[in-house]
């Protein structure tokens, strides 16, 4: 069985590892003529290279990558970190906790720090960064400097400086460093909102510790939502980036920075054509907050959202699966106070359409606590607008994205239901719902299980069989069932088909 691909940060761990390049001395018995030291031969006079200037991109033209590297390369830096890492139980080899030798040696000096219950492992890591102000302000990834005790920045001219971490924001994976230097070269900042799929891009960084390495590719996709990164609409590219590229800049065809390389999707840990960069617009907003206050703040709406599929869209009377489906609303949250309900579909925020649920998470997460957001909501097959005063997320992702399933085979609903008892309501912390005792037909094929609690049908709360039947009287061939399972709420689309029994 092939290993499952995983998303990996790009910071390269260097502890106990080295890369060796083998020489080729003695490989040739004859010296090439161009290596001759004959003084009679004319000598080549080396002249200074004048950097070319990148020019604005014209559709269909090839970027001047040489000019981009010459112009922006001096502002790209290497970031080396050192520190100690507390090894968790999950990181230990399987079965080691029960090994008697481990139990014996874990108590010896040097195996762990005094007073700590877990072993301490020294580490040394390598990443990249880039200078955004001439007085020594540098952007990189938060995971590059995580747990670091010492941070060193190496410039392209080989000068090295001890760096101070002004702040790091794990929610967006952005960190801001400062070095004590003046008149430094800086990158030119662009606008990631102007990117389109197919645009050429260039990455510069230190993959595997190789400094000032440039690779090129195209924008593969925009607005990607990745697990655990709800605040960031990633730029996906096929530019070759590898461990050590973390925090390095991604340039557009004109030589402006449009992103920060952060993650790869890989089975081997190396380049496989799927790289993800944080849009520079997100990074600069976080940078401004960190420089001003030492930390970044993110807003919270207080909902669990779910991706809208075509079957779910049809069940709610929408023609297209555009928007973010509200699966649950946290009590006393901004969403609850504004009147948002499970089954609402948020189709726009502050006048900008929402196509995917991740777009809503990113917009809310990058807003400031206390701001008012105007939401366009689809409810009961009609549009309405709600104003929400956002709260603080305390740097935690409060809007989780749940994935729903579906089935396209026709048939009856196929549920055997009974009302919740008083004790069951109290235990499940719900005020209404029906216990699903048996499942068959399209509901079973959609993934609904016995023991699930049915909370609503097509956005309407249900407490009896009559209410379920009433919610199914419409001619829609798809029903959206809100299910409570293991404490989580999720909408499941069930295809009722054309023939109703």
GROMACS .gro file of C-alpha atoms in nm:
model
  501
    1UNK     CA    1   0.000   0.000   0.000
    2UNK     CA    2   0.140   0.342  -0.093
    3UNK     CA    3   0.206   0.588   0.185
    4UNK     CA    4  -0.058   0.854   0.219
    5UNK     CA    5   0.063   1.201   0.113
    6UNK     CA    6   0.083   1.452   0.395
    7UNK     CA    7   0.123   1.827   0.423
    8UNK     CA    8   0.465   1.915   0.559
    9UNK     CA    9   0.622   2.243   0.668
   10UNK     CA   10   0.934   2.332   0.474
   11UNK     CA   11   1.176   2.405   0.758
   12UNK     CA   12   1.466   2.165   0.726
   13UNK     CA   13   1.587   1.988   1.041
   14UNK     CA   14   1.965   1.971   1.030
   15UNK     CA   15   2.042   1.784   1.352
   16UNK     CA   16   2.272   1.491   1.283
   17UNK     CA   17   2.238   1.526   0.904
   18UNK     CA   18   2.470   1.652   0.632
   19UNK     CA   19   2.478   1.662   0.255
   20UNK     CA   20   2.799   1.568   0.075
   21UNK     CA   21   2.885   1.637  -0.288
   22UNK     CA   22   3.129   1.389  -0.432
   23UNK     CA   23   3.414   1.533  -0.636
   24UNK     CA   24   3.513   1.408  -0.981
   25UNK     CA   25   3.894   1.437  -0.954
   26UNK     CA   26   4.066   1.184  -1.174
   27UNK     CA   27   3.764   1.118  -1.384
   28UNK     CA   28   3.933   1.251  -1.700
   29UNK     CA   29   4.278   1.148  -1.831
   30UNK     CA   30   4.306   1.443  -2.071
   31UNK     CA   31   4.289   1.811  -1.965
   32UNK     CA   32   4.038   2.008  -2.173
   33UNK     CA   33   4.189   2.293  -2.373
   34UNK     CA   34   3.980   2.551  -2.190
   35UNK     CA   35   4.156   2.460  -1.862
   36UNK     CA   36   4.501   2.535  -2.006
   37UNK     CA   37   4.720   2.781  -1.811
   38UNK     CA   38   4.922   2.879  -2.119
   39UNK     CA   39   5.003   3.250  -2.076
   40UNK     CA   40   5.015   3.290  -2.454
   41UNK     CA   41   4.640   3.250  -2.472
   42UNK     CA   42   4.431   3.568  -2.446
   43UNK     CA   43   4.285   3.631  -2.100
   44UNK     CA   44   3.917   3.698  -2.037
   45UNK     CA   45   3.861   4.026  -1.854
   46UNK     CA   46   3.578   4.000  -1.594
   47UNK     CA   47   3.345   4.300  -1.588
   48UNK     CA   48   3.091   4.392  -1.321
   49UNK     CA   49   2.742   4.264  -1.383
   50UNK     CA   50   2.482   4.539  -1.381
   51UNK     CA   51   2.152   4.399  -1.250
   52UNK     CA   52   1.873   4.409  -1.498
   53UNK     CA   53   1.540   4.552  -1.390
   54UNK     CA   54   1.233   4.329  -1.398
   55UNK     CA   55   0.956   4.473  -1.611
   56UNK     CA   56   0.579   4.446  -1.566
   57UNK     CA   57   0.439   4.123  -1.704
   58UNK     CA   58   0.258   4.118  -2.036
   59UNK     CA   59   0.019   3.828  -2.092
   60UNK     CA   60   0.185   3.552  -2.293
   61UNK     CA   61   0.543   3.667  -2.233
   62UNK     CA   62   0.818   3.487  -2.042
   63UNK     CA   63   0.944   3.662  -1.724
   64UNK     CA   64   1.304   3.777  -1.703
   65UNK     CA   65   1.399   3.541  -1.420
   66UNK     CA   66   1.764   3.648  -1.435
   67UNK     CA   67   1.664   4.007  -1.367
   68UNK     CA   68   1.435   3.905  -1.080
   69UNK     CA   69   1.711   3.705  -0.910
   70UNK     CA   70   1.968   3.983  -0.958
   71UNK     CA   71   1.731   4.248  -0.827
   72UNK     CA   72   1.562   4.062  -0.539
   73UNK     CA   73   1.814   3.789  -0.449
   74UNK     CA   74   2.021   4.009  -0.213
   75UNK     CA   75   1.709   4.063   0.002
   76UNK     CA   76   1.651   3.688   0.052
   77UNK     CA   77   1.812   3.548   0.367
   78UNK     CA   78   1.882   3.216   0.532
   79UNK     CA   79   1.744   3.158   0.882
   80UNK     CA   80   1.918   2.912   1.116
   81UNK     CA   81   1.763   2.824   1.452
   82UNK     CA   82   1.880   2.629   1.755
   83UNK     CA   83   1.688   2.514   2.060
   84UNK     CA   84   1.551   2.216   2.251
   85UNK     CA   85   1.233   2.028   2.175
   86UNK     CA   86   1.023   1.849   2.433
   87UNK     CA   87   0.941   1.511   2.283
   88UNK     CA   88   0.577   1.413   2.326
   89UNK     CA   89   0.445   1.060   2.361
   90UNK     CA   90   0.308   1.078   2.006
   91UNK     CA   91   0.659   1.143   1.870
   92UNK     CA   92   0.818   0.845   2.043
   93UNK     CA   93   0.851   0.520   1.845
   94UNK     CA   94   0.553   0.290   1.880
   95UNK     CA   95   0.581   0.071   2.191
   96UNK     CA   96   0.876   0.264   2.336
   97UNK     CA   97   0.679   0.387   2.636
   98UNK     CA   98   0.632   0.024   2.749
   99UNK     CA   99   0.992  -0.077   2.678
  100UNK     CA  100   1.171  -0.163   3.008
  101UNK     CA  101   1.500  -0.019   2.880
  102UNK     CA  102   1.326   0.311   2.803
  103UNK     CA  103   1.171   0.311   3.152
  104UNK     CA  104   1.519   0.262   3.300
  105UNK     CA  105   1.720   0.509   3.093
  106UNK     CA  106   1.460   0.789   3.100
  107UNK     CA  107   1.557   0.860   3.462
  108UNK     CA  108   1.928   0.901   3.396
  109UNK     CA  109   2.095   1.247   3.375
  110UNK     CA  110   2.111   1.380   3.022
  111UNK     CA  111   1.809   1.185   2.903
  112UNK     CA  112   1.572   1.457   3.018
  113UNK     CA  113   1.589   1.788   3.193
  114UNK     CA  114   1.543   1.790   3.568
  115UNK     CA  115   1.179   1.825   3.673
  116UNK     CA  116   1.043   1.744   3.326
  117UNK     CA  117   0.841   1.435   3.249
  118UNK     CA  118   0.940   1.412   2.882
  119UNK     CA  119   1.284   1.386   2.716
  120UNK     CA  120   1.443   1.704   2.578
  121UNK     CA  121   1.597   1.683   2.232
  122UNK     CA  122   1.828   1.956   2.101
  123UNK     CA  123   1.761   2.058   1.744
  124UNK     CA  124   1.903   2.280   1.474
  125UNK     CA  125   1.687   2.391   1.184
  126UNK     CA  126   1.715   2.579   0.858
  127UNK     CA  127   1.465   2.805   0.685
  128UNK     CA  128   1.446   3.113   0.466
  129UNK     CA  129   1.318   3.468   0.489
  130UNK     CA  130   1.324   3.804   0.316
  131UNK     CA  131   1.392   4.165   0.414
  132UNK     CA  132   1.094   4.401   0.396
  133UNK     CA  133   1.253   4.715   0.543
  134UNK     CA  134   1.605   4.855   0.514
  135UNK     CA  135   1.640   4.878   0.893
  136UNK     CA  136   1.635   4.499   0.938
  137UNK     CA  137   1.272   4.382   0.943
  138UNK     CA  138   1.241   4.025   0.807
  139UNK     CA  139   0.944   3.798   0.735
  140UNK     CA  140   0.957   3.419   0.767
  141UNK     CA  141   0.733   3.132   0.885
  142UNK     CA  142   0.629   3.090   1.247
  143UNK     CA  143   0.714   2.719   1.234
  144UNK     CA  144   1.073   2.805   1.136
  145UNK     CA  145   1.137   2.982   1.469
  146UNK     CA  146   0.909   2.770   1.688
  147UNK     CA  147   1.087   2.665   2.013
  148UNK     CA  148   1.406   2.840   1.895
  149UNK     CA  149   1.642   2.976   2.160
  150UNK     CA  150   1.883   3.129   1.909
  151UNK     CA  151   1.800   3.265   1.564
  152UNK     CA  152   2.070   3.361   1.314
  153UNK     CA  153   2.012   3.539   0.985
  154UNK     CA  154   2.263   3.501   0.702
  155UNK     CA  155   2.257   3.759   0.423
  156UNK     CA  156   2.343   3.693   0.061
  157UNK     CA  157   2.679   3.869   0.114
  158UNK     CA  158   2.756   3.605   0.384
  159UNK     CA  159   2.725   3.844   0.678
  160UNK     CA  160   2.550   3.690   0.978
  161UNK     CA  161   2.337   3.859   1.245
  162UNK     CA  162   2.167   3.741   1.562
  163UNK     CA  163   1.795   3.798   1.512
  164UNK     CA  164   1.523   3.890   1.760
  165UNK     CA  165   1.180   3.735   1.712
  166UNK     CA  166   0.939   4.029   1.743
  167UNK     CA  167   0.642   3.794   1.731
  168UNK     CA  168   0.499   3.481   1.571
  169UNK     CA  169   0.142   3.398   1.477
  170UNK     CA  170   0.079   3.020   1.459
  171UNK     CA  171  -0.269   3.075   1.313
  172UNK     CA  172  -0.127   3.216   0.989
  173UNK     CA  173   0.229   3.075   1.024
  174UNK     CA  174   0.387   3.422   1.003
  175UNK     CA  175   0.684   3.541   1.211
  176UNK     CA  176   0.860   3.878   1.215
  177UNK     CA  177   1.233   3.906   1.288
  178UNK     CA  178   1.459   4.207   1.338
  179UNK     CA  179   1.836   4.232   1.296
  180UNK     CA  180   2.060   4.522   1.395
  181UNK     CA  181   2.161   4.649   1.052
  182UNK     CA  182   2.099   4.950   0.828
  183UNK     CA  183   2.068   5.021   0.455
  184UNK     CA  184   1.977   4.665   0.372
  185UNK     CA  185   1.839   4.558   0.032
  186UNK     CA  186   1.464   4.495   0.035
  187UNK     CA  187   1.215   4.309  -0.182
  188UNK     CA  188   0.938   4.480  -0.375
  189UNK     CA  189   0.596   4.383  -0.240
  190UNK     CA  190   0.310   4.290  -0.474
  191UNK     CA  191  -0.060   4.206  -0.453
  192UNK     CA  192  -0.162   3.840  -0.436
  193UNK     CA  193  -0.518   3.935  -0.530
  194UNK     CA  194  -0.396   4.010  -0.884
  195UNK     CA  195  -0.268   3.654  -0.936
  196UNK     CA  196  -0.447   3.416  -1.171
  197UNK     CA  197  -0.408   3.045  -1.229
  198UNK     CA  198  -0.137   2.993  -1.490
  199UNK     CA  199   0.067   3.301  -1.395
  200UNK     CA  200   0.445   3.238  -1.376
  201UNK     CA  201   0.611   3.250  -1.033
  202UNK     CA  202   0.965   3.224  -0.896
  203UNK     CA  203   1.075   3.096  -0.554
  204UNK     CA  204   1.408   3.181  -0.389
  205UNK     CA  205   1.525   3.015  -0.067
  206UNK     CA  206   1.760   2.767   0.096
  207UNK     CA  207   1.628   2.417   0.025
  208UNK     CA  208   1.824   2.158   0.225
  209UNK     CA  209   2.058   2.441   0.325
  210UNK     CA  210   2.161   2.532  -0.032
  211UNK     CA  211   2.155   2.913  -0.017
  212UNK     CA  212   2.010   3.144  -0.284
  213UNK     CA  213   1.840   2.868  -0.483
  214UNK     CA  214   1.587   2.985  -0.744
  215UNK     CA  215   1.310   2.766  -0.891
  216UNK     CA  216   1.025   2.859  -1.121
  217UNK     CA  217   0.674   2.736  -1.197
  218UNK     CA  218   0.318   2.856  -1.234
  219UNK     CA  219   0.023   2.927  -1.008
  220UNK     CA  220  -0.166   2.596  -0.994
  221UNK     CA  221  -0.466   2.710  -0.786
  222UNK     CA  222  -0.580   2.996  -0.563
  223UNK     CA  223  -0.765   3.012  -0.233
  224UNK     CA  224  -0.674   2.661  -0.120
  225UNK     CA  225  -0.795   2.563   0.228
  226UNK     CA  226  -0.564   2.321   0.408
  227UNK     CA  227  -0.636   2.117   0.722
  228UNK     CA  228  -0.559   2.320   1.032
  229UNK     CA  229  -0.509   2.646   0.837
  230UNK     CA  230  -0.857   2.795   0.821
  231UNK     CA  231  -0.731   3.155   0.822
  232UNK     CA  232  -0.510   3.128   0.512
  233UNK     CA  233  -0.631   3.106   0.148
  234UNK     CA  234  -0.313   2.943   0.016
  235UNK     CA  235  -0.156   2.995  -0.326
  236UNK     CA  236  -0.080   2.655  -0.480
  237UNK     CA  237   0.215   2.637  -0.718
  238UNK     CA  238   0.426   2.374  -0.891
  239UNK     CA  239   0.751   2.562  -0.827
  240UNK     CA  240   1.006   2.322  -0.679
  241UNK     CA  241   1.028   2.398  -0.307
  242UNK     CA  242   1.170   2.165  -0.043
  243UNK     CA  243   1.256   2.157   0.328
  244UNK     CA  244   1.452   2.475   0.396
  245UNK     CA  245   1.239   2.687   0.160
  246UNK     CA  246   1.005   2.773   0.449
  247UNK     CA  247   0.966   3.147   0.487
  248UNK     CA  248   1.122   3.228   0.150
  249UNK     CA  249   0.952   3.463  -0.097
  250UNK     CA  250   0.738   3.372  -0.396
  251UNK     CA  251   0.771   3.629  -0.676
  252UNK     CA  252   0.534   3.702  -0.961
  253UNK     CA  253   0.657   3.756  -1.318
  254UNK     CA  254   0.735   4.123  -1.253
  255UNK     CA  255   0.961   4.048  -0.955
  256UNK     CA  256   0.719   4.148  -0.677
  257UNK     CA  257   0.667   3.923  -0.372
  258UNK     CA  258   0.318   3.774  -0.377
  259UNK     CA  259   0.356   3.497  -0.120
  260UNK     CA  260   0.562   3.319   0.146
  261UNK     CA  261   0.643   2.952   0.077
  262UNK     CA  262   0.514   2.750   0.372
  263UNK     CA  263   0.409   2.389   0.303
  264UNK     CA  264   0.441   2.101   0.060
  265UNK     CA  265   0.216   1.803  -0.008
  266UNK     CA  266   0.442   1.502  -0.025
  267UNK     CA  267   0.474   1.127   0.016
  268UNK     CA  268   0.852   1.137   0.038
  269UNK     CA  269   0.910   1.463   0.228
  270UNK     CA  270   1.048   1.628  -0.088
  271UNK     CA  271   0.918   1.809  -0.394
  272UNK     CA  272   0.624   1.648  -0.575
  273UNK     CA  273   0.478   1.943  -0.759
  274UNK     CA  274   0.241   2.062  -0.484
  275UNK     CA  275   0.362   2.365  -0.288
  276UNK     CA  276   0.160   2.617  -0.091
  277UNK     CA  277   0.239   2.981  -0.019
  278UNK     CA  278   0.077   3.231   0.218
  279UNK     CA  279  -0.052   3.536   0.025
  280UNK     CA  280   0.160   3.843   0.096
  281UNK     CA  281  -0.157   4.042   0.174
  282UNK     CA  282  -0.221   3.811   0.472
  283UNK     CA  283   0.142   3.826   0.583
  284UNK     CA  284   0.161   4.206   0.576
  285UNK     CA  285  -0.156   4.243   0.780
  286UNK     CA  286  -0.014   4.010   1.046
  287UNK     CA  287   0.325   4.185   1.027
  288UNK     CA  288   0.172   4.525   1.098
  289UNK     CA  289  -0.006   4.389   1.408
  290UNK     CA  290   0.309   4.218   1.539
  291UNK     CA  291   0.525   4.528   1.491
  292UNK     CA  292   0.265   4.744   1.667
  293UNK     CA  293   0.164   4.514   1.955
  294UNK     CA  294   0.392   4.207   1.952
  295UNK     CA  295   0.109   3.972   1.855
  296UNK     CA  296  -0.166   3.920   1.601
  297UNK     CA  297  -0.537   3.906   1.680
  298UNK     CA  298  -0.805   3.723   1.485
  299UNK     CA  299  -1.181   3.755   1.486
  300UNK     CA  300  -1.434   3.485   1.570
  301UNK     CA  301  -1.784   3.435   1.432
  302UNK     CA  302  -1.878   3.135   1.646
  303UNK     CA  303  -2.005   2.884   1.391
  304UNK     CA  304  -1.908   2.545   1.257
  305UNK     CA  305  -1.926   2.558   0.881
  306UNK     CA  306  -1.954   2.285   0.621
  307UNK     CA  307  -1.869   2.274   0.252
  308UNK     CA  308  -2.179   2.310   0.035
  309UNK     CA  309  -2.223   2.031  -0.220
  310UNK     CA  310  -2.458   2.024  -0.518
  311UNK     CA  311  -2.707   1.787  -0.346
  312UNK     CA  312  -2.710   2.010  -0.036
  313UNK     CA  313  -2.750   2.321  -0.250
  314UNK     CA  314  -3.052   2.169  -0.422
  315UNK     CA  315  -3.209   2.076  -0.088
  316UNK     CA  316  -3.186   2.441   0.020
  317UNK     CA  317  -3.321   2.572  -0.310
  318UNK     CA  318  -2.990   2.701  -0.445
  319UNK     CA  319  -2.890   2.650  -0.807
  320UNK     CA  320  -2.516   2.642  -0.741
  321UNK     CA  321  -2.314   2.503  -0.444
  322UNK     CA  322  -2.167   2.846  -0.366
  323UNK     CA  323  -2.145   2.955  -0.004
  324UNK     CA  324  -2.062   2.829   0.346
  325UNK     CA  325  -2.323   2.610   0.515
  326UNK     CA  326  -2.372   2.674   0.888
  327UNK     CA  327  -2.377   2.336   1.065
  328UNK     CA  328  -2.395   2.469   1.421
  329UNK     CA  329  -2.389   2.796   1.612
  330UNK     CA  330  -2.203   2.833   1.942
  331UNK     CA  331  -2.418   2.962   2.231
  332UNK     CA  332  -2.364   3.330   2.321
  333UNK     CA  333  -2.139   3.372   2.019
  334UNK     CA  334  -2.150   3.669   1.780
  335UNK     CA  335  -2.331   3.446   1.530
  336UNK     CA  336  -2.596   3.350   1.785
  337UNK     CA  337  -2.650   3.713   1.887
  338UNK     CA  338  -2.690   3.813   1.522
  339UNK     CA  339  -2.955   3.545   1.463
  340UNK     CA  340  -2.758   3.296   1.250
  341UNK     CA  341  -2.909   2.946   1.256
  342UNK     CA  342  -2.798   2.596   1.150
  343UNK     CA  343  -2.901   2.550   0.789
  344UNK     CA  344  -2.820   2.907   0.689
  345UNK     CA  345  -2.595   2.942   0.386
  346UNK     CA  346  -2.361   3.243   0.401
  347UNK     CA  347  -2.322   3.357   0.039
  348UNK     CA  348  -2.135   3.688   0.084
  349UNK     CA  349  -1.947   3.891   0.344
  350UNK     CA  350  -1.917   4.269   0.319
  351UNK     CA  351  -2.043   4.251  -0.039
  352UNK     CA  352  -1.785   3.995  -0.158
  353UNK     CA  353  -1.929   3.658  -0.272
  354UNK     CA  354  -1.833   3.341  -0.083
  355UNK     CA  355  -1.785   3.041  -0.315
  356UNK     CA  356  -1.613   2.800  -0.074
  357UNK     CA  357  -1.640   2.761   0.302
  358UNK     CA  358  -1.267   2.826   0.339
  359UNK     CA  359  -1.313   3.177   0.200
  360UNK     CA  360  -1.546   3.265   0.488
  361UNK     CA  361  -1.300   3.127   0.745
  362UNK     CA  362  -1.017   3.330   0.593
  363UNK     CA  363  -1.220   3.652   0.578
  364UNK     CA  364  -1.343   3.620   0.937
  365UNK     CA  365  -1.004   3.510   1.071
  366UNK     CA  366  -0.821   3.805   0.915
  367UNK     CA  367  -1.073   4.056   1.051
  368UNK     CA  368  -1.009   4.235   1.379
  369UNK     CA  369  -1.213   4.161   1.692
  370UNK     CA  370  -1.481   4.426   1.734
  371UNK     CA  371  -1.531   4.481   1.361
  372UNK     CA  372  -1.881   4.452   1.216
  373UNK     CA  373  -1.931   4.213   0.925
  374UNK     CA  374  -2.232   4.227   0.697
  375UNK     CA  375  -2.340   3.878   0.593
  376UNK     CA  376  -2.570   3.782   0.309
  377UNK     CA  377  -2.756   3.470   0.419
  378UNK     CA  378  -2.978   3.223   0.231
  379UNK     CA  379  -3.257   3.090   0.454
  380UNK     CA  380  -3.596   2.933   0.371
  381UNK     CA  381  -3.522   2.981  -0.001
  382UNK     CA  382  -3.484   3.356   0.029
  383UNK     CA  383  -3.200   3.601   0.089
  384UNK     CA  384  -3.154   3.822   0.392
  385UNK     CA  385  -2.877   4.033   0.544
  386UNK     CA  386  -2.737   4.015   0.897
  387UNK     CA  387  -2.483   4.234   1.077
  388UNK     CA  388  -2.243   4.059   1.314
  389UNK     CA  389  -2.004   4.221   1.561
  390UNK     CA  390  -1.708   3.985   1.566
  391UNK     CA  391  -1.541   3.863   1.886
  392UNK     CA  392  -1.181   3.755   1.950
  393UNK     CA  393  -1.066   3.408   1.851
  394UNK     CA  394  -0.777   3.423   2.101
  395UNK     CA  395  -0.547   3.299   1.822
  396UNK     CA  396  -0.746   2.976   1.793
  397UNK     CA  397  -0.933   2.851   1.492
  398UNK     CA  398  -1.297   2.860   1.599
  399UNK     CA  399  -1.445   2.789   1.260
  400UNK     CA  400  -1.384   2.422   1.177
  401UNK     CA  401  -1.476   2.288   0.836
  402UNK     CA  402  -1.669   1.962   0.833
  403UNK     CA  403  -1.695   1.748   0.524
  404UNK     CA  404  -2.029   1.596   0.425
  405UNK     CA  405  -2.112   1.289   0.222
  406UNK     CA  406  -2.386   1.214  -0.023
  407UNK     CA  407  -2.552   0.951  -0.239
  408UNK     CA  408  -2.716   0.983  -0.574
  409UNK     CA  409  -2.926   0.667  -0.577
  410UNK     CA  410  -3.305   0.715  -0.563
  411UNK     CA  411  -3.531   0.567  -0.299
  412UNK     CA  412  -3.721   0.651   0.022
  413UNK     CA  413  -3.569   0.825   0.324
  414UNK     CA  414  -3.550   0.497   0.519
  415UNK     CA  415  -3.531   0.610   0.884
  416UNK     CA  416  -3.689   0.456   1.194
  417UNK     CA  417  -3.720   0.738   1.448
  418UNK     CA  418  -3.827   0.794   1.807
  419UNK     CA  419  -3.834   1.107   2.028
  420UNK     CA  420  -3.545   1.177   2.264
  421UNK     CA  421  -3.607   1.108   2.631
  422UNK     CA  422  -3.550   1.383   2.887
  423UNK     CA  423  -3.223   1.222   2.998
  424UNK     CA  424  -3.106   1.185   2.638
  425UNK     CA  425  -3.177   1.553   2.570
  426UNK     CA  426  -2.977   1.651   2.878
  427UNK     CA  427  -2.688   1.422   2.789
  428UNK     CA  428  -2.675   1.541   2.426
  429UNK     CA  429  -2.728   1.904   2.532
  430UNK     CA  430  -3.005   1.958   2.276
  431UNK     CA  431  -3.359   2.090   2.306
  432UNK     CA  432  -3.508   1.889   2.024
  433UNK     CA  433  -3.437   1.593   1.796
  434UNK     CA  434  -3.519   1.233   1.716
  435UNK     CA  435  -3.308   0.925   1.776
  436UNK     CA  436  -3.240   0.719   1.463
  437UNK     CA  437  -3.303   0.356   1.563
  438UNK     CA  438  -3.276   0.193   1.221
  439UNK     CA  439  -3.152   0.303   0.880
  440UNK     CA  440  -3.224   0.180   0.531
  441UNK     CA  441  -3.259   0.304   0.174
  442UNK     CA  442  -3.099   0.633   0.067
  443UNK     CA  443  -3.030   0.747   0.427
  444UNK     CA  444  -2.810   0.442   0.486
  445UNK     CA  445  -2.633   0.495   0.154
  446UNK     CA  446  -2.569   0.857   0.254
  447UNK     CA  447  -2.382   0.737   0.564
  448UNK     CA  448  -2.641   0.793   0.837
  449UNK     CA  449  -2.612   0.538   1.120
  450UNK     CA  450  -2.831   0.401   1.398
  451UNK     CA  451  -2.770   0.605   1.712
  452UNK     CA  452  -2.738   0.934   1.525
  453UNK     CA  453  -2.972   1.210   1.638
  454UNK     CA  454  -3.176   1.386   1.369
  455UNK     CA  455  -3.198   1.757   1.458
  456UNK     CA  456  -3.347   1.915   1.146
  457UNK     CA  457  -3.463   1.845   0.792
  458UNK     CA  458  -3.399   2.108   0.524
  459UNK     CA  459  -3.314   2.362   0.793
  460UNK     CA  460  -3.630   2.307   1.001
  461UNK     CA  461  -3.603   2.163   1.351
  462UNK     CA  462  -3.784   1.834   1.406
  463UNK     CA  463  -3.931   1.685   1.723
  464UNK     CA  464  -4.183   1.443   1.578
  465UNK     CA  465  -4.250   1.218   1.281
  466UNK     CA  466  -4.514   1.464   1.158
  467UNK     CA  467  -4.257   1.742   1.143
  468UNK     CA  468  -4.022   1.517   0.944
  469UNK     CA  469  -4.299   1.434   0.696
  470UNK     CA  470  -4.394   1.800   0.670
  471UNK     CA  471  -4.035   1.897   0.591
  472UNK     CA  472  -4.025   1.637   0.311
  473UNK     CA  473  -4.344   1.753   0.134
  474UNK     CA  474  -4.154   1.975  -0.109
  475UNK     CA  475  -4.079   1.844  -0.456
  476UNK     CA  476  -3.702   1.867  -0.400
  477UNK     CA  477  -3.530   1.536  -0.473
  478UNK     CA  478  -3.265   1.602  -0.205
  479UNK     CA  479  -3.314   1.642   0.170
  480UNK     CA  480  -3.053   1.800   0.397
  481UNK     CA  481  -3.049   1.623   0.734
  482UNK     CA  482  -2.869   1.781   1.029
  483UNK     CA  483  -2.723   1.494   1.232
  484UNK     CA  484  -2.570   1.490   1.581
  485UNK     CA  485  -2.301   1.223   1.610
  486UNK     CA  486  -2.040   1.191   1.886
  487UNK     CA  487  -2.103   1.550   1.991
  488UNK     CA  488  -2.049   1.687   1.638
  489UNK     CA  489  -2.314   1.831   1.408
  490UNK     CA  490  -2.301   1.778   1.035
  491UNK     CA  491  -2.538   1.818   0.742
  492UNK     CA  492  -2.583   1.506   0.529
  493UNK     CA  493  -2.753   1.529   0.187
  494UNK     CA  494  -2.993   1.242   0.116
  495UNK     CA  495  -3.116   1.189  -0.239
  496UNK     CA  496  -3.487   1.105  -0.226
  497UNK     CA  497  -3.513   1.031  -0.598
  498UNK     CA  498  -3.811   1.087  -0.825
  499UNK     CA  499  -4.026   0.801  -0.694
  500UNK     CA  500  -4.154   0.864  -0.344
  501UNK     CA  501  -4.310   0.576  -0.151
   0.00000   0.00000   0.00000
